[in-house]
Amino acid sequence: MPEHNHLEMSVPWVEVTVTESDWDAAGPQLLTGAFAQLSLIRAFEEFVLGLAADGLIHGPAHSSIGQEGGAVGSVLALRPGDTVNGSHRGHHQFLAKALAHVTPQGIDPVRPYSEPVRALMLRSLAEVCGLERGFSHGRGGSMHLQWKEAGAIGTNAIVGGGVPQAAGSAWAHQHAGTGAVAVTYFGDGAINIGSTLETLNLAAAWKLPLCFFIENNRYAVSTRVDEATGEPRLSARGPGFGIASWKVDGMDPLAVHVAMSEAAAHMRAGMGPAVIEADVYRFFHQNGPFPGSAFKYRTREEEAQWRARDPLTQIAGHLVRRGILTSPDVDSARARAGQLMAEIGSVLLEPVPGGKPDERRIKAAEWPDPAFVDVGVRGDLTEFAGVTFADRADFHGAGKEMKFIDAVAGVMARRMSRDDRIVIMGEDIHRLNGGTNGATKGLKQAHPDRVLGTPISENAFTGLAGGIALDGRFLPVVEFMYADFMWVAADQLFNQIAKARHMYGGGNDVPIVLRSKVATGTGYGSQHSMDPAGIFATAPGWRIVAPSTPFDYIGLMNTALQCRDPVVVLEHVDLYPTAGEVPAGEWDFCLPVGRAAVRRPGSEVTVLSYLAMTGYVLEAVAGVGTVDAEVIDLRWLDRGSVDWDTIGESIRKTNRVLIAEQGALGTSYGGWLADEIQRRFFDWLDHPVQRVTGGEASPTISKVLERAAIARTEEVADALIEIAKA
């Protein structure tokens, strides 16, 4: 007969409850501070729901009423240097951290509110209303609240989307040796999201000081948690990843405070991440001023049972029982919180002229200037003030031949030796003598704590790098083994990193470099061969670098690492074995942002290309021999960095344009570029812009079919001959 041995968890998983004696032992300042915070947050949420009912909130109003005990109880167990982020239902988390920041000694509920508290509540309300004086000038609204100075690093509208970024914040705390921790708040829906599960694993593997705080309010929108998972005790996820976990009644602020205090001590002791599951209940529907029962997925009886356990009522009862406050004190504090919101509202709102007695509108002067709409999509490049740029013609000293792949590894080695902020991460980059292609050769040996081999979890480590970038103390470089993997991490690349500067008001630097190789023509098939330039070009926020020579790679990577915007550096595997001249000693030069290179002057047609296709274009021009083509290597591909001066000068000379790229037709970079050229230079064109691309299908494994799916020298030559006939 087989034996069955019971297996034990390797980490603790406990439920924390408190008794009346614990309430009696709690310090009066802790309890009055928590009560004051709860009163302010509740008054804020009630005021917001009133505005939503009057149609004065543009977009959703995800109320946290009923859930405030979890946020307040946990935040009051944190230190000033700790950081938090949250979900789309995050007013309470944001306000709890911000209130703790402006009142580090706590708020006395029987005294008038300080000016910093008033200013915070006003800016928060303005942001929720989408107004200029908000933290993000109204761009973030209800779901994207950020005040980095307070350690509130951003709430997030994508379920689970902010979890990897919090891991980046935790990594920065850990690497800086500050003893600080990070907390990421999310709901029962996010616990089943891939980015959350990937981050649980990564945080455990790297022992990050990160608390995964689950607000289990039992419903997504209307789907019950027991419908969505076979284990509705969501803290059970933690031990499965080797993470110590706590389960607690989130309606009890003191119990949450105890659990977070224990979890924080665990993390600060270097024992790795923690999970806290707080059972809470949102008193209203997913969005707006109606209860869930109005939509028939909850009963009034269920709602009444949870309302009877209101965290605000519970803490007030203990304060009165212990004689710390009187019942009139409690009532007065609640009333003053409501009065504060009314006073703040009067700053932003005014009566509607000729309207009904209580009809209000937002004051016109409070709205952002429409001209602000695109400000901050990318930075203004002031970080390059004082930088001396150089191009190939500027070097007159000794040079040497070098393989492209050696330039990739060499420039990163030089930068890492001179800038200890740089940390690189990716799959297998720490072994195999520099990863699968040698791009990180020697780096792990030289910088063992800054070359991080990751699990196969693109969402987690890309988002973690984004969190490091937003933190600002370190400079992350991420390697994607293949460009196709961007789809796996698409939320972090395009919803998070690309939008972070603009969404939070234009002031966030997001210094991150993503390296990825284009493997077209290598036989790796449909899921390892794409050219992602056309996709990245549609995502405002990313700058795109496409070097075609070892010299350019060195200068462009130096520039990318200096830039305060996210930069994707594309590398074509066809270029790795090729060689070119680089300076023998000077490797610290930067190539200018937005400067193309004329690889061959000509007078009959302007050919625009990038990466390995530039070499195929030059080969085609030489092979045809009868078309005097000017070949421009774009080098910078994003909308904000295209060198229109060089392109325009060439078009005014040749009056014809051919855009040549290898990638598939559907994700073609040249599609938007051709459209823009025809708008900018229509009067100078004697012929519609022509394009050479791959076919509609992705390249496949068959050598013959792969060659048929991509473009190279022969396709460019055919296009040049056709242009000559026109």
XYZ file of C-alpha atoms in Angstrom:
726
model
C 0.000 0.000 0.000
C 1.292 3.485 -0.787
C 2.147 5.747 2.115
C 0.647 9.215 2.388
C 2.658 11.747 4.360
C 0.980 14.992 5.389
C 2.907 18.003 4.065
C 3.200 21.203 6.076
C 3.497 24.750 4.823
C 7.043 26.094 5.029
C 5.800 29.490 6.249
C 3.147 30.536 8.772
C -0.437 31.234 7.776
C -2.351 32.684 10.692
C -5.594 34.456 11.488
C -5.336 37.481 13.762
C -8.183 38.555 16.016
C -8.230 41.069 18.841
C -10.219 41.109 22.050
C -11.613 43.832 24.242
C -8.439 43.650 26.321
C -6.427 44.477 23.200
C -8.625 47.495 22.632
C -8.051 48.482 26.245
C -4.281 48.172 25.783
C -4.162 50.222 22.566
C -2.684 53.697 22.943
C -5.214 56.549 22.988
C -3.278 58.476 20.322
C -3.429 55.498 17.945
C -7.183 55.137 18.414
C -8.032 58.845 18.164
C -5.773 59.202 15.116
C -7.426 56.239 13.431
C -10.892 57.582 14.260
C -10.001 61.014 12.858
C -8.690 59.475 9.636
C -11.733 57.249 9.279
C -14.050 60.230 9.818
C -12.278 62.330 7.187
C -12.152 59.525 4.630
C -15.820 58.680 5.196
C -16.817 62.349 4.812
C -14.724 62.598 1.654
C -16.347 59.526 0.129
C -19.853 60.664 1.032
C -19.196 64.047 -0.552
C -17.848 62.394 -3.713
C -20.934 60.174 -3.962
C -23.093 63.280 -3.658
C -21.209 64.886 -6.539
C -21.590 61.706 -8.565
C -25.323 61.700 -7.953
C -25.441 65.292 -9.230
C -23.479 64.400 -12.363
C -20.415 66.382 -11.285
C -17.940 63.475 -11.378
C -16.848 62.715 -14.922
C -16.161 58.998 -14.967
C -16.468 56.472 -12.167
C -16.707 57.118 -8.433
C -15.498 53.910 -6.810
C -16.444 54.459 -3.186
C -14.463 52.787 -0.399
C -17.190 53.303 2.208
C -17.144 50.274 4.478
C -13.569 49.325 3.582
C -11.740 52.204 5.258
C -10.745 50.188 8.343
C -8.283 48.079 6.358
C -6.488 51.056 4.851
C -6.338 53.171 8.011
C -5.417 50.310 10.328
C -2.585 49.194 8.064
C -1.158 52.594 7.113
C -0.864 53.672 10.743
C 1.486 50.724 11.256
C 3.864 52.043 8.581
C 6.793 54.429 8.700
C 7.186 57.681 6.721
C 9.647 56.133 4.229
C 7.348 53.225 3.379
C 5.448 53.318 0.104
C 1.985 52.185 -0.934
C 0.022 51.801 -4.108
C -3.515 50.653 -4.718
C -6.344 49.814 -7.022
C -9.121 51.655 -8.832
C -10.999 51.695 -5.498
C -8.207 53.517 -3.754
C -9.378 56.817 -2.245
C -9.081 55.410 1.277
C -5.605 53.985 0.722
C -4.345 57.205 -0.818
C -5.905 59.441 1.809
C -4.716 57.299 4.717
C -1.095 57.472 3.525
C -1.319 61.169 2.632
C -2.950 62.087 5.955
C -0.234 60.212 7.830
C 2.321 62.184 5.827
C 0.923 65.644 6.601
C 0.156 64.792 10.245
C 2.946 62.444 11.387
C 1.885 62.874 15.027
C -1.690 61.956 14.193
C -4.908 63.970 13.990
C -6.719 65.049 17.128
C -10.435 64.587 16.339
C -11.558 67.244 18.840
C -9.333 70.035 17.491
C -9.697 72.085 14.292
C -8.095 70.585 11.194
C -4.665 71.922 10.289
C -4.029 73.776 7.066
C -2.019 70.846 5.581
C -5.029 68.569 6.157
C -7.352 71.061 4.482
C -4.976 71.465 1.541
C -4.679 67.700 1.122
C -8.424 67.145 1.110
C -8.914 69.992 -1.379
C -6.267 68.706 -3.804
C -7.637 65.172 -3.511
C -11.195 66.271 -4.249
C -9.993 68.408 -7.139
C -8.173 65.432 -8.634
C -11.226 63.185 -8.348
C -13.214 65.906 -10.117
C -10.587 66.192 -12.874
C -9.498 69.728 -12.012
C -6.286 71.682 -12.440
C -5.365 71.961 -8.772
C -5.443 68.189 -8.343
C -2.274 66.185 -7.776
C -2.103 65.219 -11.456
C -3.820 68.355 -12.785
C -6.996 66.327 -13.111
C -5.576 63.711 -15.465
C -5.680 60.868 -12.961
C -9.121 61.430 -11.536
C -10.629 58.925 -9.135
C -8.623 55.896 -10.215
C -5.073 57.257 -10.592
C -4.084 59.052 -7.387
C -0.427 59.744 -6.755
C 1.546 61.887 -4.338
C 5.082 60.547 -4.349
C 6.282 62.878 -1.598
C 3.827 61.189 0.756
C 4.861 57.687 -0.342
C 1.592 57.216 -2.253
C 3.098 55.990 -5.504
C -0.106 55.581 -7.498
C -3.476 53.888 -7.584
C -4.284 51.962 -10.719
C -7.319 51.303 -12.907
C -6.024 47.992 -14.278
C -6.909 45.124 -11.953
C -3.590 43.876 -10.593
C -1.693 46.322 -12.793
C 0.027 48.150 -9.971
C 1.227 45.071 -8.106
C 4.502 44.615 -10.058
C 5.297 48.327 -9.690
C 5.066 48.002 -5.912
C 7.605 45.194 -6.180
C 9.904 47.670 -7.920
C 9.473 50.092 -5.047
C 10.243 47.286 -2.585
C 13.354 46.305 -4.568
C 14.583 49.904 -4.457
C 14.044 50.034 -0.682
C 15.908 46.758 -0.274
C 18.822 47.684 -2.530
C 19.155 51.137 -0.957
C 19.283 49.537 2.491
C 16.754 51.946 4.017
C 14.707 49.373 5.919
C 11.543 50.667 4.265
C 8.786 48.405 2.991
C 6.171 48.655 0.246
C 2.493 47.753 0.439
C 0.329 47.016 -2.579
C -3.429 47.069 -1.994
C -5.748 45.150 -4.307
C -9.023 43.281 -4.231
C -10.261 39.732 -4.530
C -10.373 39.990 -8.326
C -6.679 40.842 -8.653
C -5.500 37.835 -6.651
C -6.219 35.637 -9.681
C -4.537 37.957 -12.208
C -1.340 36.741 -13.833
C 0.671 39.854 -12.957
C -0.202 39.423 -9.270
C 0.674 35.737 -9.201
C 3.914 36.354 -11.094
C 4.837 39.078 -8.621
C 4.054 36.870 -5.614
C 6.560 34.393 -6.978
C 9.198 36.978 -7.862
C 8.902 38.775 -4.507
C 9.300 35.486 -2.669
C 12.281 34.416 -4.770
C 14.057 37.736 -4.163
C 12.819 38.169 -0.548
C 11.461 41.618 -1.294
C 9.998 43.700 1.558
C 6.577 43.813 -0.097
C 3.203 43.308 1.550
C 0.409 42.019 -0.679
C -2.648 43.493 1.062
C -5.817 41.826 -0.200
C -9.058 43.695 0.461
C -11.428 40.781 0.130
C -14.798 42.506 -0.258
C -16.288 39.303 -1.712
C -17.370 40.747 -5.044
C -15.722 41.802 -8.282
C -18.514 43.862 -9.807
C -21.266 41.380 -9.121
C -19.374 38.077 -9.242
C -18.892 36.506 -5.824
C -15.434 35.416 -4.788
C -16.565 31.815 -4.291
C -17.644 31.780 -7.949
C -14.226 32.943 -9.090
C -11.944 30.596 -7.158
C -11.962 27.208 -5.490
C -10.230 28.639 -2.400
C -12.052 31.781 -1.229
C -9.627 32.196 1.692
C -7.412 34.296 -0.515
C -4.474 34.464 1.890
C -3.957 30.789 1.063
C -2.131 31.992 -2.050
C 0.753 33.217 0.113
C 2.015 29.924 1.582
C 1.831 28.386 -1.865
C 4.599 30.783 -2.883
C 6.468 30.467 0.399
C 5.149 33.781 1.744
C 4.117 34.247 5.372
C 0.440 35.187 5.456
C -2.062 36.775 7.783
C -5.868 36.708 7.647
C -7.751 39.398 9.551
C -11.152 41.018 10.002
C -10.794 44.160 7.911
C -13.784 45.763 9.584
C -11.724 45.852 12.789
C -9.067 48.596 12.400
C -7.115 47.478 15.462
C -6.884 43.866 14.256
C -5.586 45.126 10.916
C -3.068 47.333 12.710
C -1.783 44.334 14.670
C -1.505 42.185 11.538
C 0.323 44.904 9.592
C 2.658 45.580 12.514
C 3.604 41.901 12.581
C 3.962 41.724 8.805
C 6.088 44.888 8.695
C 8.406 43.523 11.388
C 8.721 40.301 9.372
C 9.650 42.233 6.213
C 12.041 44.646 7.948
C 13.872 41.659 9.431
C 14.772 40.556 5.893
C 12.430 37.570 5.925
C 10.802 38.403 2.619
C 7.306 39.447 1.574
C 4.013 39.095 3.416
C 0.372 38.576 2.501
C -2.473 40.106 4.494
C -6.057 39.240 3.647
C -8.535 41.670 5.207
C -12.195 40.725 5.017
C -14.005 43.963 4.191
C -17.256 45.008 2.565
C -18.077 47.835 0.199
C -21.376 49.302 1.271
C -22.168 50.540 -2.241
C -22.127 49.110 -5.744
C -18.928 48.880 -7.771
C -19.445 52.462 -8.904
C -21.781 55.222 -7.814
C -24.216 56.005 -4.972
C -26.410 52.880 -4.999
C -26.131 49.718 -2.884
C -25.393 46.383 -4.492
C -28.864 45.182 -3.606
C -30.276 47.683 -6.083
C -28.698 45.519 -8.802
C -30.006 42.246 -7.302
C -26.667 40.505 -6.771
C -26.727 41.141 -2.996
C -29.530 41.116 -0.471
C -30.485 43.932 1.852
C -30.110 41.526 4.749
C -26.484 40.812 3.834
C -25.745 44.516 3.516
C -27.375 45.264 6.876
C -25.277 42.617 8.604
C -22.069 44.145 7.317
C -23.180 47.723 7.990
C -23.699 46.735 11.611
C -19.939 46.112 11.726
C -18.968 49.505 10.292
C -15.298 50.128 11.255
C -16.035 53.763 12.042
C -18.814 52.809 14.451
C -16.665 50.117 16.054
C -13.733 52.362 16.840
C -16.010 55.158 18.060
C -17.679 52.709 20.452
C -14.352 51.699 21.985
C -13.256 55.321 22.342
C -16.432 56.142 24.246
C -16.276 52.931 26.302
C -12.748 53.736 27.424
C -13.609 57.348 28.199
C -11.128 58.716 25.658
C -13.918 60.567 23.847
C -17.510 61.271 24.773
C -20.480 60.558 22.540
C -20.827 64.314 21.839
C -17.108 64.361 20.903
C -17.714 61.573 18.409
C -20.754 63.276 16.923
C -18.911 66.605 16.747
C -15.900 65.039 15.038
C -18.107 63.388 12.421
C -19.971 66.659 11.853
C -16.742 68.674 11.536
C -15.415 66.257 8.926
C -18.581 66.778 6.920
C -18.319 70.534 7.384
C -14.729 70.491 6.157
C -15.832 68.794 2.938
C -18.614 71.341 2.467
C -16.107 74.166 2.867
C -13.708 72.547 0.427
C -16.536 71.954 -2.003
C -17.361 75.648 -1.974
C -13.853 76.361 -3.279
C -14.480 74.233 -6.374
C -18.228 74.604 -6.866
C -20.699 77.417 -7.399
C -24.480 77.671 -7.800
C -25.802 77.304 -11.326
C -27.051 80.765 -12.392
C -30.810 80.562 -12.708
C -30.764 76.917 -11.612
C -32.579 75.063 -8.885
C -31.831 76.037 -5.258
C -29.235 73.294 -4.646
C -27.962 72.949 -8.204
C -24.192 73.334 -8.486
C -21.530 73.370 -11.132
C -17.728 73.357 -11.152
C -16.200 76.803 -11.371
C -14.805 77.471 -14.831
C -11.444 78.609 -13.464
C -10.869 75.195 -11.863
C -10.711 73.255 -15.135
C -7.324 72.495 -16.733
C -6.317 74.478 -19.804
C -7.159 72.363 -22.898
C -3.719 73.263 -24.239
C -2.308 71.037 -21.493
C -3.746 67.932 -23.156
C -0.493 66.499 -24.573
C 2.019 68.109 -22.231
C 4.088 65.409 -20.584
C 3.508 62.593 -23.050
C 7.285 62.533 -23.024
C 9.909 64.624 -21.270
C 11.465 67.831 -22.524
C 15.013 66.368 -22.660
C 16.416 68.969 -20.280
C 18.436 66.117 -18.780
C 20.745 66.521 -21.773
C 21.666 70.108 -20.911
C 25.442 70.206 -20.907
C 25.827 66.862 -22.693
C 28.199 67.020 -25.651
C 26.775 65.022 -28.517
C 28.995 63.424 -31.131
C 28.419 61.527 -34.367
C 30.752 59.465 -36.529
C 32.168 62.466 -38.386
C 33.217 64.052 -35.091
C 35.766 61.336 -34.306
C 39.234 61.659 -35.809
C 41.258 59.454 -33.468
C 42.099 55.804 -33.670
C 39.319 53.307 -34.326
C 38.992 49.557 -34.223
C 36.774 46.921 -35.742
C 34.276 45.358 -33.375
C 31.407 42.934 -33.647
C 27.998 44.408 -32.997
C 27.279 41.971 -30.146
C 30.545 42.902 -28.437
C 29.537 46.555 -28.589
C 26.249 45.622 -26.875
C 28.036 43.977 -23.954
C 30.922 46.446 -23.936
C 28.938 49.652 -23.625
C 26.817 48.223 -20.821
C 29.954 47.118 -18.972
C 31.354 50.627 -19.281
C 28.162 52.295 -18.119
C 27.697 49.934 -15.162
C 31.272 50.555 -14.030
C 30.605 54.301 -14.006
C 27.001 54.427 -12.788
C 26.106 52.249 -9.822
C 22.410 53.074 -10.285
C 22.149 50.742 -13.286
C 20.552 47.350 -12.665
C 19.754 44.931 -15.471
C 17.300 42.067 -15.426
C 15.938 39.423 -17.732
C 15.708 35.717 -18.343
C 19.044 33.859 -18.321
C 21.119 37.029 -18.599
C 23.227 35.987 -15.583
C 24.472 32.722 -17.038
C 25.454 31.181 -20.402
C 28.404 33.609 -20.675
C 26.150 36.592 -21.237
C 22.713 35.232 -21.948
C 21.543 33.485 -25.082
C 23.520 35.804 -27.405
C 26.349 37.115 -25.232
C 24.795 40.556 -24.788
C 25.565 40.598 -21.030
C 28.941 38.890 -21.194
C 31.039 39.510 -18.079
C 28.459 41.687 -16.341
C 27.342 39.229 -13.646
C 30.914 38.624 -12.588
C 31.642 42.343 -12.373
C 28.362 43.401 -10.757
C 26.806 40.363 -9.055
C 24.094 42.286 -7.185
C 23.029 44.350 -10.218
C 22.581 41.622 -12.834
C 19.360 39.833 -11.990
C 18.337 36.634 -13.704
C 14.559 36.563 -13.501
C 11.902 33.877 -13.529
C 9.966 33.537 -16.781
C 7.514 36.256 -15.814
C 7.616 39.212 -18.194
C 4.683 40.969 -16.552
C 6.305 40.813 -13.120
C 9.862 41.804 -13.918
C 8.853 44.438 -16.473
C 6.446 46.002 -14.002
C 9.038 45.708 -11.242
C 11.488 47.609 -13.455
C 8.792 50.219 -14.076
C 8.385 50.605 -10.325
C 12.140 51.040 -9.932
C 12.099 53.702 -12.646
C 9.280 55.617 -10.964
C 11.110 55.366 -7.634
C 14.011 57.224 -9.223
C 16.940 55.931 -7.151
C 18.033 53.297 -9.650
C 18.102 52.914 -13.418
C 16.607 49.630 -14.671
C 17.551 47.943 -17.939
C 15.264 45.089 -18.993
C 16.086 42.461 -21.595
C 13.324 40.702 -23.501
C 14.793 37.586 -25.014
C 12.520 38.092 -28.038
C 10.433 41.097 -29.023
C 7.289 38.962 -29.297
C 7.330 38.670 -25.509
C 6.163 42.273 -25.314
C 2.637 40.922 -25.775
C 3.011 38.950 -22.556
C 3.938 42.158 -20.719
C 1.706 44.470 -22.745
C -0.127 45.908 -19.736
C 3.099 46.926 -18.032
C 4.655 48.277 -21.227
C 1.728 50.233 -22.618
C -0.826 50.814 -19.841
C 1.691 51.394 -17.071
C 5.190 52.492 -18.116
C 4.220 54.343 -21.298
C 1.401 56.302 -19.641
C 2.938 56.974 -16.234
C 4.466 60.376 -16.965
C 1.413 61.805 -18.696
C -1.309 60.147 -16.601
C 0.082 61.434 -13.323
C 0.305 65.013 -14.539
C 3.445 65.159 -16.662
C 5.952 65.398 -13.828
C 7.000 61.758 -13.422
C 10.353 60.812 -14.877
C 10.293 57.202 -16.070
C 13.925 56.295 -16.783
C 13.909 52.701 -18.016
C 15.627 51.018 -20.958
C 14.129 47.950 -22.600
C 16.446 45.927 -24.828
C 14.844 43.470 -27.214
C 16.058 41.566 -30.214
C 14.328 41.217 -33.559
C 14.932 37.667 -34.776
C 13.403 37.876 -38.253
C 15.025 35.338 -40.556
C 16.456 33.050 -37.881
C 13.956 30.210 -38.125
C 12.400 30.828 -34.725
C 8.899 30.991 -36.118
C 5.783 33.057 -35.658
C 6.131 33.725 -31.934
C 9.813 34.734 -31.834
C 10.333 36.825 -34.957
C 8.403 40.084 -34.869
C 9.633 43.611 -35.406
C 7.800 45.575 -32.676
C 8.668 49.074 -33.915
C 5.227 49.683 -35.401
C 3.499 48.695 -32.150
C 5.724 50.810 -29.916
C 5.263 53.756 -32.263
C 1.525 53.727 -31.526
C 2.101 53.917 -27.753
C 2.704 57.514 -26.661
C 5.435 57.654 -24.059
C 8.065 55.280 -25.433
C 11.108 56.504 -27.312
C 12.383 53.969 -29.852
C 16.038 53.468 -30.790
C 17.088 51.294 -33.736
C 20.892 51.094 -34.177
C 22.361 49.497 -37.283
C 26.117 49.767 -36.575
C 28.303 49.077 -33.531
C 29.225 52.782 -33.368
C 25.581 53.802 -33.347
C 24.756 51.211 -30.713
C 27.314 52.633 -28.304
C 26.195 56.238 -28.770
C 22.485 55.465 -28.770
C 22.659 53.245 -25.675
C 24.572 55.974 -23.846
C 21.822 58.394 -24.812
C 19.067 55.974 -23.822
C 20.612 55.555 -20.373
C 20.789 59.322 -19.962
C 17.179 59.846 -21.018
C 14.452 60.283 -18.382
C 11.810 58.709 -20.629
C 11.283 54.997 -21.253
C 13.407 53.922 -24.220
C 13.195 50.664 -26.149
C 16.453 49.725 -27.857
C 15.859 47.291 -30.716
C 18.609 44.895 -31.763
C 18.444 42.753 -34.885
C 20.107 39.364 -34.631
C 21.324 39.686 -38.233
C 23.538 42.512 -36.968
C 25.079 40.653 -34.011
C 27.854 38.924 -36.032
C 28.545 41.936 -38.262
C 31.471 44.229 -37.533
C 32.067 47.939 -37.808
C 34.459 50.593 -36.645
C 34.147 52.060 -33.163
C 36.385 54.530 -31.338
C 39.415 52.815 -29.835
C 39.099 54.537 -26.471
C 36.223 57.006 -26.262
C 33.021 55.155 -25.381
C 31.188 57.811 -23.402
C 29.772 59.761 -26.324
C 26.037 60.269 -26.855
C 24.302 60.407 -30.201
C 21.690 63.177 -30.326
C 18.049 62.350 -29.722
C 16.158 62.663 -32.992
C 19.116 62.605 -35.387
C 19.033 60.301 -38.413
C 22.087 59.308 -40.454
C 22.459 59.688 -44.220
C 24.192 56.449 -45.172
C 24.339 57.240 -48.885
C 23.649 60.606 -50.547
C 21.498 60.573 -53.665
C 19.191 62.643 -55.840
C 16.459 60.432 -57.289
C 14.656 58.791 -54.353
C 14.761 58.990 -50.558
C 14.889 55.544 -48.963
C 14.077 55.423 -45.244
C 15.033 52.354 -43.230
C 16.347 51.116 -39.887
C 18.070 48.180 -38.160
C 19.370 45.383 -40.410
C 17.198 46.538 -43.301
C 19.494 49.539 -43.755
C 22.276 47.220 -44.872
C 19.954 45.357 -47.219
C 18.869 48.689 -48.733
C 22.471 49.726 -49.373
C 23.112 46.339 -50.935
C 20.060 46.708 -53.172
C 21.045 50.209 -54.313
C 24.518 48.991 -55.187
C 23.123 45.950 -56.974
C 20.608 47.888 -59.082
C 23.234 50.467 -59.925
C 20.948 52.717 -61.974
C 18.991 54.507 -59.247
C 20.707 57.334 -57.370
C 19.055 56.730 -54.002
C 19.630 58.696 -50.835
C 19.559 56.177 -47.979
C 18.593 57.481 -44.544
C 19.020 55.326 -41.467
C 16.300 56.658 -39.144
C 17.920 55.534 -35.860
C 15.076 57.118 -33.793
C 11.584 55.828 -34.617
C 9.113 57.279 -32.105
C 6.812 60.106 -33.135
C 8.557 62.621 -30.887
C 12.086 61.813 -32.104
C 11.865 61.356 -35.892
C 14.398 63.575 -37.690
C 12.003 65.523 -39.893
C 14.699 68.042 -40.816
C 16.912 65.437 -42.477
C 13.951 63.673 -44.066
C 12.471 66.921 -45.347
C 15.739 68.139 -46.812
C 16.094 64.870 -48.707
C 12.502 64.835 -49.989
C 12.781 68.399 -51.291
C 15.749 67.156 -53.317
C 14.474 63.768 -54.562
C 10.671 64.259 -54.557
C 10.165 60.526 -54.032
C 10.117 58.293 -50.942
C 10.518 54.567 -50.360
C 10.144 53.177 -46.819
C 11.841 49.799 -46.422
C 11.363 47.453 -43.449
C 11.442 43.731 -42.851
C 8.438 43.329 -40.597
C 4.931 42.126 -41.340
C 2.439 44.344 -43.136
C -0.091 44.430 -40.307
C 2.283 45.772 -37.650
C 4.287 47.835 -40.113
C 6.164 50.852 -38.798
C 6.078 52.458 -42.223
C 2.293 52.745 -42.306
C 2.063 55.714 -39.939
C 5.355 57.143 -41.251
C 4.071 57.229 -44.825
C 0.886 58.943 -43.723
C 2.838 61.592 -41.835
C 5.237 62.174 -44.736
C 2.394 62.701 -47.178
C 0.836 65.277 -44.876
C 4.066 67.124 -44.133
C 5.609 67.043 -47.603
C 2.709 66.584 -50.004
C 3.703 69.578 -52.145
C 7.176 68.147 -52.686
C 6.130 64.626 -53.663
C 5.918 63.661 -57.340
C 4.764 60.149 -56.485
C 2.860 58.469 -53.631
C 5.083 57.172 -50.835
C 6.100 53.599 -51.631
C 6.675 50.874 -49.060
C 8.539 47.593 -48.848
C 7.421 45.336 -46.008
C 7.068 41.697 -45.216
C 3.844 39.876 -45.994
C 0.651 39.711 -43.986
C 1.557 36.469 -42.240
C 4.096 36.128 -39.451
C 7.293 34.309 -40.412
C 7.072 30.563 -39.870
C 9.615 27.822 -39.263
C 9.990 26.646 -42.870
C 13.044 28.336 -44.356
C 11.285 28.864 -47.667
C 8.066 30.215 -46.141
C 9.960 32.422 -43.715
C 11.903 34.029 -46.546
C 8.641 34.584 -48.432
C 7.165 36.349 -45.395
C 9.914 38.940 -44.903
C 11.637 41.610 -46.977
C 15.316 41.858 -47.786
C 17.608 43.008 -50.579
C 15.624 41.550 -53.469
C 12.343 43.225 -52.490
C 14.058 46.605 -52.140
C 15.763 46.177 -55.515
C 12.432 45.438 -57.179
C 10.901 48.536 -55.607
C 13.791 50.725 -56.774
C 13.401 49.483 -60.337
C 9.669 50.216 -60.254
C 10.278 53.713 -58.928
C 12.773 54.360 -61.713
C 10.109 53.462 -64.287
C 7.459 55.765 -62.796
